[in-house]
Short mmCIF file of N, CA and C in Angstrom, two decimals:
data_model
loop_
_atom_site.label_atom_id
_atom_site.label_comp_id
_atom_site.label_asym_id
_atom_site.label_seq_id
_atom_site.Cartn_x
_atom_site.Cartn_y
_atom_site.Cartn_z
N UNK A 1 -1.18 -4.70 23.63
CA UNK A 1 -0.06 -3.79 22.38
C UNK A 1 -1.12 -2.97 22.31
N UNK A 2 -1.31 -1.96 22.15
CA UNK A 2 -1.60 -0.77 21.79
C UNK A 2 -3.90 -1.37 21.55
N UNK A 3 -4.38 -1.20 20.40
CA UNK A 3 -5.79 -1.13 20.64
C UNK A 3 -6.30 -2.02 19.02
N UNK A 4 -5.40 -3.13 18.48
CA UNK A 4 -5.43 -3.68 17.29
C UNK A 4 -5.89 -3.55 16.20
N UNK A 5 -5.04 -2.56 16.15
CA UNK A 5 -5.56 -1.87 14.40
C UNK A 5 -3.47 -2.57 13.84
N UNK A 6 -4.17 -2.64 13.04
CA UNK A 6 -3.71 -3.29 11.79
C UNK A 6 -3.66 -2.72 10.58
N UNK A 7 -2.55 -1.67 10.18
CA UNK A 7 -2.84 -1.18 8.72
C UNK A 7 -1.88 -1.36 7.84
N UNK A 8 -2.25 -1.63 6.59
CA UNK A 8 -1.74 -2.07 5.11
C UNK A 8 -2.17 -1.48 4.53
N UNK A 9 -0.65 -0.80 3.97
CA UNK A 9 -0.35 0.90 2.92
C UNK A 9 0.32 -0.13 1.95
N UNK A 10 -0.37 0.13 0.42
CA UNK A 10 -0.12 -0.76 -0.92
C UNK A 10 0.51 0.57 -1.34
N UNK A 11 2.18 0.20 -1.75
CA UNK A 11 2.67 1.16 -2.04
C UNK A 11 3.28 2.51 -1.28
N UNK A 12 3.88 1.52 -0.27
CA UNK A 12 4.85 2.19 0.83
C UNK A 12 5.96 3.29 0.65
N UNK A 13 6.69 2.46 -0.48
CA UNK A 13 7.96 3.46 -1.16
C UNK A 13 7.60 4.99 -1.63
N UNK A 14 6.39 4.49 -2.29
CA UNK A 14 5.86 5.71 -2.42
C UNK A 14 6.27 7.78 -1.34
N UNK A 15 6.17 8.45 -2.05
CA UNK A 15 5.78 9.27 -0.90
C UNK A 15 4.77 9.37 -0.35
N UNK A 16 3.49 9.09 -0.65
CA UNK A 16 2.39 9.03 0.55
C UNK A 16 2.08 8.05 1.45
N UNK A 17 2.60 7.05 1.11
CA UNK A 17 2.58 6.32 1.29
C UNK A 17 3.57 5.88 2.35
N UNK A 18 5.12 6.23 2.24
CA UNK A 18 6.23 6.61 3.48
C UNK A 18 5.62 7.22 4.14
N UNK A 19 5.49 8.07 3.49
CA UNK A 19 4.94 9.18 5.01
C UNK A 19 3.44 8.19 5.78
N UNK A 20 2.58 7.79 5.24
CA UNK A 20 1.38 7.29 6.37
C UNK A 20 2.48 6.25 6.90
N UNK A 21 2.71 5.26 6.35
CA UNK A 21 4.38 4.03 7.96
C UNK A 21 4.98 5.02 8.44
N UNK A 22 5.36 6.55 7.82
CA UNK A 22 6.71 7.01 9.59
C UNK A 22 5.21 7.48 10.52
N UNK A 23 4.80 7.75 10.13
CA UNK A 23 3.37 8.63 10.59
C UNK A 23 2.99 7.67 12.01
N UNK A 24 2.81 6.85 11.76
CA UNK A 24 1.83 5.64 11.69
C UNK A 24 3.26 4.30 13.11
N UNK A 25 4.29 4.64 12.70
CA UNK A 25 5.00 4.04 13.61
C UNK A 25 5.07 5.00 14.34
N UNK A 26 4.86 6.13 14.12
CA UNK A 26 5.63 7.92 15.66
C UNK A 26 3.87 7.66 16.03
N UNK A 27 3.06 7.06 15.95
CA UNK A 27 2.04 6.69 16.74
C UNK A 27 1.10 7.84 16.55
N UNK A 28 0.55 7.88 15.19
CA UNK A 28 0.31 8.30 14.42
C UNK A 28 -1.36 8.30 14.54
N UNK A 29 -2.71 8.40 14.65
CA UNK A 29 -2.97 9.67 15.01
C UNK A 29 -2.92 10.05 16.98
N UNK A 30 -2.73 8.56 17.52
CA UNK A 30 -3.13 8.98 18.97
C UNK A 30 -1.83 7.20 19.23
N UNK A 31 -1.04 7.40 20.31
CA UNK A 31 -0.36 6.90 21.41
C UNK A 31 -0.54 5.13 20.89
N UNK A 32 0.39 4.17 20.48
CA UNK A 32 0.05 2.76 20.81
C UNK A 32 -1.48 2.66 19.93
N UNK A 33 -2.06 2.48 18.98
CA UNK A 33 -3.45 2.81 18.67
C UNK A 33 -2.87 1.42 17.12
N UNK A 34 -1.17 1.40 16.46
CA UNK A 34 -1.24 0.82 15.43
C UNK A 34 -0.73 -0.66 16.07
N UNK A 35 -1.19 -2.05 16.16
CA UNK A 35 -0.12 -3.35 16.91
C UNK A 35 0.50 -3.51 15.83
N UNK A 36 -0.23 -3.39 14.33
CA UNK A 36 0.63 -3.83 13.11
C UNK A 36 0.48 -3.08 12.14
N UNK A 37 1.77 -2.41 11.05
CA UNK A 37 1.54 -1.95 10.14
C UNK A 37 2.22 -2.66 9.39
N UNK A 38 1.75 -3.50 8.26
CA UNK A 38 2.21 -3.62 7.02
C UNK A 38 2.62 -2.91 5.68
N UNK A 39 3.99 -2.36 6.31
CA UNK A 39 4.39 -1.86 4.20
C UNK A 39 4.81 -2.87 3.05
N UNK A 40 3.18 -2.32 2.25
CA UNK A 40 3.30 -3.41 0.74
C UNK A 40 4.23 -2.25 -0.55
N UNK A 41 5.48 -3.34 -1.28
CA UNK A 41 6.26 -2.20 -1.78
C UNK A 41 6.24 -3.25 -2.85
N UNK A 42 6.44 -3.06 -4.74
CA UNK A 42 6.21 -3.85 -5.96
C UNK A 42 8.19 -4.33 -5.80
N UNK A 43 9.27 -3.65 -5.26
CA UNK A 43 10.22 -3.64 -5.16
C UNK A 43 10.82 -3.99 -4.29
N UNK A 44 12.05 -4.54 -3.95
CA UNK A 44 12.66 -4.32 -2.31
C UNK A 44 13.16 -2.92 -2.17
N UNK A 45 12.75 -2.96 -0.28
CA UNK A 45 12.79 -1.62 0.36
C UNK A 45 13.12 -2.28 1.55
N UNK A 46 14.45 -1.11 2.58
CA UNK A 46 15.36 -2.49 3.69
C UNK A 46 14.20 -0.39 4.57
N UNK A 47 14.30 -0.82 5.71
CA UNK A 47 14.30 -0.40 6.78
C UNK A 47 14.64 0.88 7.26
N UNK A 48 16.12 0.40 6.34
CA UNK A 48 16.75 0.89 6.66
C UNK A 48 16.78 2.12 5.61
N UNK A 49 17.00 1.61 4.13
CA UNK A 49 17.10 3.30 3.08
C UNK A 49 15.42 3.67 3.18
N UNK A 50 14.59 3.09 4.07
CA UNK A 50 13.53 4.29 4.26
C UNK A 50 13.11 5.00 5.26
N UNK A 51 14.26 4.66 6.09
CA UNK A 51 14.32 5.66 7.23
C UNK A 51 13.31 5.52 8.01
N UNK A 52 12.96 4.31 8.55
CA UNK A 52 11.64 4.67 9.25
C UNK A 52 12.18 4.20 10.72
N UNK A 53 11.80 4.00 11.89
CA UNK A 53 12.63 3.29 13.15
C UNK A 53 12.46 2.38 12.96
N UNK A 54 12.98 1.87 13.89
CA UNK A 54 13.56 0.30 14.32
C UNK A 54 12.27 0.22 14.93
N UNK A 55 11.30 -0.76 14.69
CA UNK A 55 9.82 -1.29 15.36
C UNK A 55 9.77 -2.27 14.79
N UNK A 56 9.30 -3.36 16.31
CA UNK A 56 8.53 -4.23 16.27
C UNK A 56 7.54 -4.73 15.24
N UNK A 57 6.71 -3.51 14.29
CA UNK A 57 5.32 -3.33 14.88
C UNK A 57 5.36 -3.69 12.76
N UNK A 58 6.52 -3.45 12.94
CA UNK A 58 6.55 -2.95 11.36
C UNK A 58 7.14 -4.36 10.34
N UNK A 59 6.28 -4.68 9.42
CA UNK A 59 6.20 -5.58 8.72
C UNK A 59 7.01 -5.13 7.10
N UNK A 60 7.77 -5.17 6.72
CA UNK A 60 8.80 -4.45 4.83
C UNK A 60 7.88 -6.01 3.93
N UNK A 61 7.19 -5.42 3.33
CA UNK A 61 6.75 -6.83 2.69
C UNK A 61 7.10 -6.48 0.82
N UNK A 62 7.30 -7.11 -0.30
CA UNK A 62 7.67 -6.48 -1.28
C UNK A 62 7.87 -7.95 -2.22
N UNK A 63 7.79 -7.49 -3.47
CA UNK A 63 7.14 -8.53 -4.65
C UNK A 63 5.89 -9.26 -4.85
N UNK A 64 4.98 -8.29 -4.09
CA UNK A 64 4.04 -8.29 -4.23
C UNK A 64 3.57 -7.71 -5.81
N UNK A 65 2.89 -8.97 -7.15
CA UNK A 65 2.63 -8.71 -8.78
C UNK A 65 1.14 -8.37 -8.36
N UNK A 66 0.56 -6.93 -7.79
CA UNK A 66 -1.28 -6.87 -8.13
C UNK A 66 -2.26 -6.80 -9.10
N UNK A 67 -1.15 -7.51 -10.28
CA UNK A 67 -1.62 -8.16 -11.50
C UNK A 67 -0.95 -9.34 -12.52
N UNK A 68 -0.48 -9.94 -11.70
CA UNK A 68 0.24 -11.17 -11.51
C UNK A 68 -1.15 -12.40 -10.92
N UNK A 69 -1.75 -13.24 -12.29
CA UNK A 69 -2.20 -14.41 -11.67
C UNK A 69 -3.63 -14.35 -11.79
N UNK A 70 -4.44 -15.08 -11.81
CA UNK A 70 -5.48 -14.96 -10.93
C UNK A 70 -5.52 -15.38 -9.71
N UNK A 71 -7.46 -14.19 -9.32
CA UNK A 71 -6.94 -13.62 -8.51
C UNK A 71 -7.53 -14.97 -6.98
N UNK A 72 -7.52 -15.72 -7.02
CA UNK A 72 -7.41 -16.99 -6.08
C UNK A 72 -5.20 -16.49 -6.28
N UNK A 73 -4.70 -16.45 -6.81
CA UNK A 73 -3.34 -16.74 -6.32
C UNK A 73 -2.91 -15.21 -5.92
N UNK A 74 -3.11 -14.51 -6.39
CA UNK A 74 -3.20 -12.92 -6.11
C UNK A 74 -2.90 -13.19 -3.77
N UNK A 75 -4.16 -13.72 -3.56
CA UNK A 75 -4.82 -14.00 -2.38
C UNK A 75 -3.76 -15.20 -2.00
N UNK A 76 -3.26 -15.87 -2.86
CA UNK A 76 -2.20 -16.91 -1.90
C UNK A 76 -1.29 -16.14 -1.61
N UNK A 77 -0.71 -15.44 -2.03
CA UNK A 77 0.52 -15.23 -2.31
C UNK A 77 0.28 -13.75 -0.78
N UNK A 78 -0.75 -13.43 -1.06
CA UNK A 78 -0.44 -12.50 0.06
C UNK A 78 -0.15 -12.98 1.16
N UNK A 79 -1.62 -13.89 1.39
CA UNK A 79 -1.86 -14.72 2.48
C UNK A 79 -0.38 -15.03 3.27
N UNK A 80 0.50 -15.36 2.03
CA UNK A 80 1.72 -16.22 2.29
C UNK A 80 2.74 -15.46 2.81
N UNK A 81 2.72 -13.93 2.14
CA UNK A 81 3.65 -13.08 2.53
C UNK A 81 3.27 -11.85 3.35
N UNK A 82 2.12 -11.86 3.33
CA UNK A 82 2.08 -10.35 4.62
C UNK A 82 1.22 -11.47 5.88
N UNK A 83 2.36 -11.05 6.89
CA UNK A 83 2.53 -11.91 8.49
C UNK A 83 0.78 -11.06 8.96
N UNK A 84 0.19 -11.56 9.41
CA UNK A 84 -1.38 -11.98 9.66
C UNK A 84 -1.87 -11.09 9.67
N UNK A 85 -2.37 -11.05 7.63
CA UNK A 85 -3.50 -10.74 6.67
C UNK A 85 -4.72 -10.54 6.92
N UNK A 86 -4.97 -12.10 8.41
CA UNK A 86 -6.44 -11.93 8.76
C UNK A 86 -6.37 -10.71 9.34
N UNK A 87 -5.39 -10.39 10.59
CA UNK A 87 -6.25 -9.22 10.88
C UNK A 87 -5.95 -7.79 10.95
N UNK A 88 -5.81 -7.55 9.53
CA UNK A 88 -6.06 -5.99 8.57
C UNK A 88 -7.19 -5.57 9.19
N UNK A 89 -7.20 -4.31 9.58
CA UNK A 89 -8.41 -2.89 9.96
C UNK A 89 -8.64 -2.04 8.35
N UNK A 90 -6.97 -1.20 8.38
CA UNK A 90 -7.11 -0.58 7.38
C UNK A 90 -6.08 -0.78 6.40
N UNK A 91 -6.75 -0.11 5.57
CA UNK A 91 -5.69 -0.04 3.84
C UNK A 91 -5.96 1.50 3.93
N UNK A 92 -4.30 1.13 3.06
CA UNK A 92 -4.18 2.94 2.65
C UNK A 92 -3.23 2.26 1.29
N UNK A 93 -4.69 3.27 0.76
CA UNK A 93 -4.07 2.25 -1.34
C UNK A 93 -3.50 3.80 -1.85
N UNK A 94 -2.33 3.32 -1.80
CA UNK A 94 -1.38 4.54 -2.17
C UNK A 94 -0.67 3.56 -3.69
N UNK A 95 -0.49 2.59 -4.50
CA UNK A 95 0.23 1.32 -6.11
C UNK A 95 -0.39 2.39 -6.07
N UNK A 96 0.95 2.63 -7.56
CA UNK A 96 1.06 3.55 -9.07
C UNK A 96 1.69 2.63 -9.84
N UNK A 97 1.59 2.18 -10.59
CA UNK A 97 2.17 1.82 -11.81
C UNK A 97 2.85 2.32 -13.05
N UNK A 98 3.42 3.56 -13.24
CA UNK A 98 3.66 4.37 -15.02
C UNK A 98 3.52 3.11 -15.83
N UNK A 99 2.99 3.93 -17.01
CA UNK A 99 3.17 3.74 -18.23
C UNK A 99 2.81 4.85 -18.99
N UNK A 100 3.39 4.61 -20.38
CA UNK A 100 3.89 5.49 -21.52
C UNK A 100 2.46 5.74 -21.59
N UNK A 101 1.53 4.02 -22.49
CA UNK A 101 0.71 4.18 -22.88
C UNK A 101 -0.40 4.91 -21.85
N UNK A 102 -0.66 6.03 -21.99
CA UNK A 102 -2.35 6.06 -20.15
C UNK A 102 -2.86 5.56 -20.68
N UNK A 103 -3.87 5.39 -21.33
CA UNK A 103 -4.82 4.37 -21.12
C UNK A 103 -4.25 2.89 -21.19
N UNK A 104 -3.60 2.41 -20.91
CA UNK A 104 -2.67 1.21 -20.52
C UNK A 104 -3.18 1.43 -18.99
N UNK A 105 -2.14 2.57 -18.47
CA UNK A 105 -1.98 3.03 -17.15
C UNK A 105 -3.10 3.24 -16.08
N UNK A 106 -4.35 3.81 -16.58
CA UNK A 106 -6.14 3.50 -15.94
C UNK A 106 -6.17 1.51 -16.00
N UNK A 107 -6.05 1.42 -16.75
CA UNK A 107 -6.57 -0.07 -17.01
C UNK A 107 -6.09 -0.88 -16.22
N UNK A 108 -4.31 -0.34 -15.38
CA UNK A 108 -3.63 -1.80 -14.67
C UNK A 108 -4.06 -0.45 -13.42
N UNK A 109 -4.43 0.65 -13.54
CA UNK A 109 -4.38 2.04 -11.70
C UNK A 109 -6.34 0.40 -11.28
N UNK A 110 -7.11 0.43 -12.52
CA UNK A 110 -8.03 -0.22 -11.65
C UNK A 110 -8.38 -2.01 -11.54
N UNK A 111 -7.63 -2.55 -12.19
CA UNK A 111 -7.24 -4.20 -12.00
C UNK A 111 -6.40 -4.01 -11.05
N UNK A 112 -5.70 -2.84 -10.63
CA UNK A 112 -4.61 -3.24 -9.22
C UNK A 112 -5.61 -3.09 -8.62
N UNK A 113 -6.03 -1.96 -7.99
CA UNK A 113 -6.69 -1.25 -7.07
C UNK A 113 -8.50 -2.30 -6.54
N UNK A 114 -9.54 -2.92 -7.82
CA UNK A 114 -9.47 -4.12 -7.52
C UNK A 114 -9.55 -5.49 -7.09
N UNK A 115 -8.34 -5.52 -7.42
CA UNK A 115 -7.65 -6.80 -7.22
C UNK A 115 -7.41 -6.77 -5.99
N UNK A 116 -6.29 -5.58 -4.95
CA UNK A 116 -6.29 -5.57 -4.47
C UNK A 116 -7.03 -5.80 -3.23
N UNK A 117 -8.16 -4.88 -3.43
CA UNK A 117 -9.30 -4.12 -2.73
C UNK A 117 -10.33 -5.90 -2.10
N UNK A 118 -10.16 -6.20 -3.15
CA UNK A 118 -10.60 -7.78 -3.76
C UNK A 118 -10.27 -9.06 -2.89
N UNK A 119 -9.05 -8.94 -2.29
CA UNK A 119 -8.19 -10.43 -2.11
C UNK A 119 -7.95 -10.03 -0.49
N UNK A 120 -8.60 -8.83 0.33
CA UNK A 120 -7.91 -8.03 1.63
C UNK A 120 -9.67 -8.03 1.58
N UNK A 121 -10.33 -8.39 1.37
CA UNK A 121 -11.75 -8.46 2.03
C UNK A 121 -12.51 -9.43 1.98
N UNK A 122 -11.43 -10.49 0.83
CA UNK A 122 -11.65 -12.27 1.43
C UNK A 122 -10.52 -12.12 2.15
N UNK A 123 -9.73 -11.71 2.94
CA UNK A 123 -8.58 -12.31 3.92
C UNK A 123 -8.09 -11.58 4.80
N UNK A 124 -9.52 -10.82 4.66
CA UNK A 124 -9.51 -10.45 6.65
C UNK A 124 -11.45 -9.62 7.59
N UNK A 125 -11.78 -10.76 7.87
CA UNK A 125 -13.06 -10.62 8.34
C UNK A 125 -13.36 -8.70 9.47
N UNK A 126 -12.13 -8.82 9.56
CA UNK A 126 -11.93 -7.35 10.84
C UNK A 126 -12.09 -5.70 9.52
N UNK A 127 -11.62 -5.83 8.03
CA UNK A 127 -11.33 -4.96 7.45
C UNK A 127 -12.47 -3.91 7.97
N UNK A 128 -11.51 -2.61 8.74
CA UNK A 128 -12.93 -1.48 8.91
C UNK A 128 -13.02 -0.52 7.47
N UNK A 129 -11.77 -0.24 6.96
CA UNK A 129 -11.75 0.92 6.83
C UNK A 129 -10.93 0.95 5.70
N UNK A 130 -11.06 1.88 4.44
CA UNK A 130 -10.23 1.61 3.11
C UNK A 130 -9.78 3.49 2.53
N UNK A 131 -8.52 3.65 2.08
CA UNK A 131 -8.18 5.03 1.66
C UNK A 131 -7.47 4.60 0.60
N UNK A 132 -8.15 4.93 -0.32
CA UNK A 132 -7.77 5.29 -2.20
C UNK A 132 -7.29 6.47 -2.50
N UNK A 133 -5.55 6.68 -2.57
CA UNK A 133 -5.80 8.02 -3.00
C UNK A 133 -5.89 8.77 -4.23
N UNK A 134 -6.72 9.23 -4.93
CA UNK A 134 -6.94 9.42 -6.53
C UNK A 134 -6.52 10.22 -6.61
N UNK A 135 -6.04 11.08 -7.53
CA UNK A 135 -5.51 12.60 -8.24
C UNK A 135 -5.12 11.98 -10.14
N UNK A 136 -4.69 13.29 -10.85
CA UNK A 136 -4.25 13.39 -12.22
C UNK A 136 -2.75 13.64 -12.09
N UNK A 137 -2.02 12.94 -12.97
CA UNK A 137 -0.66 12.96 -13.26
C UNK A 137 -0.91 13.72 -14.32
N UNK A 138 -0.52 14.65 -14.26
CA UNK A 138 0.27 16.17 -15.72
C UNK A 138 1.63 16.31 -15.53
N UNK A 139 2.46 16.01 -15.95
CA UNK A 139 3.41 16.42 -16.16
C UNK A 139 3.94 17.33 -17.74
N UNK A 140 4.81 18.27 -17.70
CA UNK A 140 4.91 18.69 -18.70
C UNK A 140 6.58 19.44 -18.71
N UNK A 141 7.92 18.90 -19.30
CA UNK A 141 8.45 19.98 -19.62
C UNK A 141 8.86 21.69 -19.62
N UNK A 142 9.52 22.18 -18.79
CA UNK A 142 9.53 23.71 -18.89
C UNK A 142 9.96 23.88 -20.67
N UNK A 143 9.67 23.04 -21.32
CA UNK A 143 10.45 24.03 -22.51
C UNK A 143 9.19 23.36 -23.71
N UNK A 144 8.38 22.67 -23.14
CA UNK A 144 7.08 22.30 -23.34
C UNK A 144 5.51 23.57 -22.78
N UNK A 145 5.95 23.98 -21.57
CA UNK A 145 5.49 25.27 -20.81
C UNK A 145 6.15 26.30 -21.83
N UNK A 146 7.10 26.58 -21.38
CA UNK A 146 8.03 27.70 -22.82
C UNK A 146 7.52 27.87 -23.87
N UNK A 147 6.64 27.42 -24.59
CA UNK A 147 6.80 26.49 -26.55
C UNK A 147 5.22 26.61 -26.16
N UNK A 148 4.54 26.54 -25.00
CA UNK A 148 2.89 26.42 -25.46
C UNK A 148 2.64 27.40 -25.13
#
């Protein structure tokens, strides 16, 4: 099956993460490139609710809190919950945790990414590629825009 690629998508229930999982299950960028697609979400998610195709390559893994416990404990949780984590070749990182305190939100984002990538680097010797989505979060209500 495939060329031996295993994608691990952090934040798979968000818009960009969902899209990546969906495209991989539809053989993007080429047919049968992905042997396994591991979709990580913080909260439980079913394949039916996500509207992903029924596909034996898909593993939906929920309940991994990237901020909880020591680095060793996180790695043990990932090892026990993510099937064949040692075969991950590609990581797509879209995880996000909102917070009203923007300084705390930033610190959580940095810590989550650092811990996640450190863990997968320790758990999979075949890691080839990491994508980190970045950007700015700016939101205003219509009344704020109209009055400003």
